[in-house]
Amino acid sequence: MSGFSLDLNQDVIEVRDWVHTFARDVVRPAGAEWDEREETPWPVIQEAAKIGLYSLDFFATQWFEESGLALPVVFEELFWGDAGIGLSIVGSCLAAAALSGSGTPEQAGQWLPEMFGTENDVKLGAFCASEPDAGSDVGAIRTRAVYDNGDWVIDGVKTWATNGGIADVHIVVASVDPGLGTRGQASFIIPPGTPGLSMGQKFRKHGIRASHTAEVVLDGVRVPGSCLLGGKEKLDARLARVRNGERAGEQAAMGTFETTRPTVAAMAVGIARAAYEYARDYAREREQFGRKIGENQAIAFLLADMATRVDIARLMTWRAAWMARQGKRFEQAEGSMSKLVAGETAVWVTEQAIQILGGAGYTREHPVERFHRDAKIYTIFEGTSEIQRLIIGRAVTGLQVR
């Protein structure tokens, strides 16, 4: 078990610089266009695939890097470039994390490659947990999976699904025993082309517009028993323990979210850093009343607070990512802490960046207004700020805070 260090190893530094170059030269110049188009930026994803950035091998290598810091570093750089495009590039990772965390080695070996494809045949994955009446309240999931002669038949509607309906492989959380609440849920692989799965409403969003978000409708979707993550024997044993009043581990959706929170936090850090750097550079050049506006204490102090908060968010993100990689328990919900702080930092820093630019910052002539729109989702998805506080509150008090 390695000790925590703020010194990135040479491999991580080289990957960081490589991804930064791609973000600077390819992602950032395309950000405004795809934000306006509100479409999946296939050409950029394909460019990422050609250089090996959008690939299962790349993300798996970063995920298992010894320090645990590689993936947060990569995500920060991509989202420094543009959040909407960045999420299009990494959107399959949530589905991949769900499959890796709950699936068997055989399931991972078969389906993970189908979520990324090849440089000449790009594919996508989607993780489908939220529902119209079950966002933060995952216990209210109504999508039902019924066992039928060796198959599972799934019915329901999912919403807010990144890549939903256009993905090649969907991972769907469904209830197999509604009477057990969250403990009666399981996750299922929906292979490409499965009858009964369709895309519902595609959402037009405030931010991260280049990332596809839609409803997924499941109408009598039938999948073989091999598509139940972890297998039926494991599910039956877990349900039996629950019915006997024993502990049975995390439920399907929350286990996935907990492992990915530091990487989501890193996305928010990237947005915040981009806004801070843009405002800093603007303050160095913009003149009012015969001097640079950065010479005014009001601006300089604000930039000082912005820089400090970005560093705080990054350090908390790195701590949580390192702990997760070393197998250390989040005794005080450190993963939720990183997501909470990074998300709220991104919203605050991007708002201050607009303030520093004044009227110019409120126009689309400068990217800070887009940064601000992109940042807001990080206090909402993957668990709202309120849900993160609830999780942290329970962890630090040991009580069932409601």
Tab-separated table of C-alpha atoms in Angstrom, residues 31-230:
chain	number	residue	atom	x	y	z
A	31	GLY	CA	-16.308	23.928	-27.328
A	32	ALA	CA	-18.460	26.879	-28.380
A	33	GLU	CA	-19.571	25.247	-31.639
A	34	TRP	CA	-20.823	22.018	-30.074
A	35	ASP	CA	-22.404	23.913	-27.185
A	36	GLU	CA	-24.462	25.847	-29.742
A	37	ARG	CA	-25.277	22.739	-31.754
A	38	GLU	CA	-26.307	20.716	-28.695
A	39	GLU	CA	-25.165	17.552	-30.440
A	40	THR	CA	-22.764	14.733	-29.636
A	41	PRO	CA	-19.347	15.859	-30.966
A	42	TRP	CA	-18.602	12.685	-32.919
A	43	PRO	CA	-15.637	14.192	-34.820
A	44	VAL	CA	-13.889	15.091	-31.542
A	45	ILE	CA	-14.601	11.686	-30.003
A	46	GLN	CA	-13.205	10.059	-33.136
A	47	GLU	CA	-10.069	12.210	-32.903
A	48	ALA	CA	-9.703	11.088	-29.287
A	49	ALA	CA	-10.111	7.463	-30.391
A	50	LYS	CA	-7.480	7.834	-33.121
A	51	ILE	CA	-4.814	8.888	-30.640
A	52	GLY	CA	-5.853	6.267	-28.072
A	53	LEU	CA	-7.464	8.682	-25.618
A	54	TYR	CA	-10.981	7.309	-26.109
A	55	SER	CA	-10.325	3.632	-25.491
A	56	LEU	CA	-10.902	0.965	-22.889
A	57	ASP	CA	-7.171	0.335	-22.559
A	58	PHE	CA	-6.440	3.983	-21.799
A	59	PHE	CA	-9.124	4.451	-19.145
A	60	ALA	CA	-8.414	1.063	-17.550
A	61	THR	CA	-4.717	1.884	-17.327
A	62	GLN	CA	-5.436	5.206	-15.630
A	63	TRP	CA	-8.026	3.631	-13.308
A	64	PHE	CA	-5.542	1.064	-11.998
A	65	GLU	CA	-2.547	3.404	-11.789
A	66	GLU	CA	-0.940	2.892	-8.384
A	67	SER	CA	-1.401	6.344	-6.862
A	68	GLY	CA	-5.049	6.685	-7.896
A	69	LEU	CA	-4.360	10.216	-9.142
A	70	ALA	CA	-4.058	9.512	-12.867
A	71	LEU	CA	-7.767	9.492	-13.690
A	72	PRO	CA	-8.593	12.697	-11.744
A	73	VAL	CA	-5.654	14.410	-13.462
A	74	VAL	CA	-6.884	13.269	-16.889
A	75	PHE	CA	-10.464	14.358	-16.167
A	76	GLU	CA	-9.355	17.763	-14.908
A	77	GLU	CA	-7.439	18.423	-18.122
A	78	LEU	CA	-10.273	17.305	-20.407
A	79	PHE	CA	-12.851	19.406	-18.589
A	80	TRP	CA	-10.462	22.351	-18.510
A	81	GLY	CA	-10.812	22.118	-22.281
A	82	ASP	CA	-14.618	21.936	-22.361
A	83	ALA	CA	-17.087	20.212	-20.065
A	84	GLY	CA	-19.669	19.216	-22.667
A	85	ILE	CA	-17.122	17.630	-24.982
A	86	GLY	CA	-15.234	16.220	-22.014
A	87	LEU	CA	-18.352	14.463	-20.777
A	88	SER	CA	-18.968	13.057	-24.255
A	89	ILE	CA	-15.477	11.553	-24.161
A	90	VAL	CA	-15.702	10.092	-20.658
A	91	GLY	CA	-19.464	9.443	-20.493
A	92	SER	CA	-19.039	5.719	-21.097
A	93	CYS	CA	-16.851	5.433	-17.994
A	94	LEU	CA	-19.800	5.489	-15.570
A	95	ALA	CA	-21.357	2.476	-17.277
A	96	ALA	CA	-17.939	0.829	-17.360
A	97	ALA	CA	-17.490	1.463	-13.625
A	98	ALA	CA	-20.886	-0.115	-12.899
A	99	LEU	CA	-19.997	-3.167	-14.968
A	100	SER	CA	-16.524	-3.492	-13.469
A	101	GLY	CA	-17.786	-3.025	-9.923
A	102	SER	CA	-20.686	-5.483	-9.996
A	103	GLY	CA	-20.076	-7.774	-12.962
A	104	THR	CA	-18.193	-11.017	-13.266
A	105	PRO	CA	-14.803	-11.153	-15.018
A	106	GLU	CA	-16.525	-12.853	-17.952
A	107	GLN	CA	-19.098	-10.073	-18.235
A	108	ALA	CA	-16.402	-7.414	-18.062
A	109	GLY	CA	-14.337	-9.179	-20.703
A	110	GLN	CA	-17.287	-9.426	-23.072
A	111	TRP	CA	-19.016	-6.082	-22.634
A	112	LEU	CA	-16.433	-3.458	-21.660
A	113	PRO	CA	-14.899	-3.436	-25.166
A	114	GLU	CA	-18.405	-2.954	-26.568
A	115	MET	CA	-18.688	0.340	-24.658
A	116	PHE	CA	-15.695	1.910	-26.388
A	117	GLY	CA	-15.164	0.145	-29.692
A	118	THR	CA	-12.060	0.893	-31.753
A	119	GLU	CA	-10.505	3.935	-33.359
A	120	ASN	CA	-12.387	3.094	-36.555
A	121	ASP	CA	-15.659	2.081	-34.892
A	122	VAL	CA	-16.411	4.248	-31.858
A	123	LYS	CA	-19.047	2.919	-29.449
A	124	LEU	CA	-20.699	4.250	-26.296
A	125	GLY	CA	-21.957	3.012	-22.938
A	126	ALA	CA	-24.772	4.422	-20.794
A	127	PHE	CA	-25.592	3.982	-17.102
A	128	CYS	CA	-29.325	4.281	-16.392
A	129	ALA	CA	-30.348	4.714	-12.770
A	130	SER	CA	-32.466	7.876	-12.361
A	131	GLU	CA	-36.181	7.898	-13.117
A	132	PRO	CA	-38.799	10.649	-13.442
A	133	ASP	CA	-39.863	10.031	-9.819
A	134	ALA	CA	-36.571	8.610	-8.526
A	135	GLY	CA	-33.604	10.915	-8.825
A	136	SER	CA	-31.916	11.387	-5.473
A	137	ASP	CA	-34.399	8.907	-3.983
A	138	VAL	CA	-33.025	5.749	-5.611
A	139	GLY	CA	-35.259	3.712	-3.337
A	140	ALA	CA	-38.228	4.891	-5.412
A	141	ILE	CA	-37.022	3.159	-8.598
A	142	ARG	CA	-39.996	1.597	-10.360
A	143	THR	CA	-38.275	-0.072	-13.297
A	144	ARG	CA	-38.962	-3.762	-12.722
A	145	ALA	CA	-37.005	-6.833	-13.779
A	146	VAL	CA	-38.873	-10.147	-13.640
A	147	TYR	CA	-37.208	-13.539	-13.993
A	148	ASP	CA	-38.846	-15.639	-16.705
A	149	ASN	CA	-37.561	-19.054	-17.823
A	150	GLY	CA	-33.901	-18.142	-17.618
A	151	ASP	CA	-34.373	-14.621	-19.003
A	152	TRP	CA	-35.057	-11.272	-17.375
A	153	VAL	CA	-37.882	-9.074	-18.652
A	154	ILE	CA	-37.450	-5.377	-17.861
A	155	ASP	CA	-40.054	-2.601	-18.000
A	156	GLY	CA	-39.730	1.028	-16.992
A	157	VAL	CA	-38.502	4.500	-17.918
A	158	LYS	CA	-35.092	5.930	-17.088
A	159	THR	CA	-34.200	9.595	-17.321
A	160	TRP	CA	-31.161	11.900	-17.263
A	161	ALA	CA	-29.084	9.149	-18.881
A	162	THR	CA	-25.799	10.278	-20.409
A	163	ASN	CA	-25.632	8.657	-23.868
A	164	GLY	CA	-29.113	7.258	-23.184
A	165	GLY	CA	-30.708	5.716	-26.233
A	166	ILE	CA	-27.678	6.241	-28.492
A	167	ALA	CA	-25.307	3.994	-26.528
A	168	ASP	CA	-24.350	0.557	-27.787
A	169	VAL	CA	-24.525	-0.948	-24.290
A	170	HIS	CA	-26.858	0.233	-21.522
A	171	ILE	CA	-26.453	-0.712	-17.861
A	172	VAL	CA	-29.884	-0.464	-16.231
A	173	VAL	CA	-30.689	-0.491	-12.513
A	174	ALA	CA	-34.004	-2.226	-11.821
A	175	SER	CA	-35.961	-3.575	-8.891
A	176	VAL	CA	-36.150	-7.355	-8.658
A	177	ASP	CA	-37.939	-7.315	-5.281
A	178	PRO	CA	-39.766	-4.005	-4.709
A	179	GLY	CA	-40.590	-4.950	-1.124
A	180	LEU	CA	-36.900	-4.686	-0.181
A	181	GLY	CA	-36.409	-1.113	-1.443
A	182	THR	CA	-32.881	-0.273	-2.546
A	183	ARG	CA	-31.647	-3.641	-1.277
A	184	GLY	CA	-33.907	-5.402	-3.757
A	185	GLN	CA	-32.274	-3.792	-6.798
A	186	ALA	CA	-29.863	-5.186	-9.373
A	187	SER	CA	-28.138	-4.006	-12.547
A	188	PHE	CA	-28.531	-5.470	-16.015
A	189	ILE	CA	-26.618	-5.319	-19.288
A	190	ILE	CA	-28.804	-4.407	-22.256
A	191	PRO	CA	-26.904	-5.499	-25.390
A	192	PRO	CA	-27.001	-3.409	-28.576
A	193	GLY	CA	-30.079	-3.849	-30.711
A	194	THR	CA	-32.192	-5.429	-27.959
A	195	PRO	CA	-35.898	-5.092	-28.880
A	196	GLY	CA	-37.975	-2.927	-26.561
A	197	LEU	CA	-35.277	-0.389	-25.671
A	198	SER	CA	-35.758	3.047	-27.208
A	199	MET	CA	-34.816	6.657	-26.626
A	200	GLY	CA	-37.506	8.886	-25.179
A	201	GLN	CA	-37.153	12.622	-24.783
A	202	LYS	CA	-33.747	14.160	-25.498
A	203	PHE	CA	-33.180	16.993	-23.027
A	204	ARG	CA	-32.132	20.492	-24.022
A	205	LYS	CA	-29.943	21.620	-21.159
A	206	HIS	CA	-28.641	24.740	-19.458
A	207	GLY	CA	-25.048	23.491	-19.734
A	208	ILE	CA	-22.876	20.546	-20.863
A	209	ARG	CA	-24.874	20.755	-24.080
A	210	ALA	CA	-22.458	18.722	-26.180
A	211	SER	CA	-23.161	15.718	-23.960
A	212	HIS	CA	-26.238	13.727	-24.968
A	213	THR	CA	-28.804	13.341	-22.158
A	214	ALA	CA	-32.101	11.554	-22.706
A	215	GLU	CA	-34.804	9.266	-21.401
A	216	VAL	CA	-34.510	5.535	-21.991
A	217	VAL	CA	-37.734	3.570	-22.381
A	218	LEU	CA	-37.750	-0.157	-21.621
A	219	ASP	CA	-40.859	-1.915	-22.896
A	220	GLY	CA	-40.752	-5.663	-22.378
A	221	VAL	CA	-36.973	-5.734	-22.816
A	222	ARG	CA	-35.886	-9.376	-22.602
A	223	VAL	CA	-32.262	-10.229	-21.860
A	224	PRO	CA	-30.660	-13.589	-21.076
A	225	GLY	CA	-29.769	-14.498	-17.516
A	226	SER	CA	-26.101	-13.889	-18.312
A	227	CYS	CA	-26.889	-10.148	-18.503
A	228	LEU	CA	-27.591	-9.852	-14.761
A	229	LEU	CA	-24.475	-8.231	-13.309
A	230	GLY	CA	-22.792	-10.646	-10.941
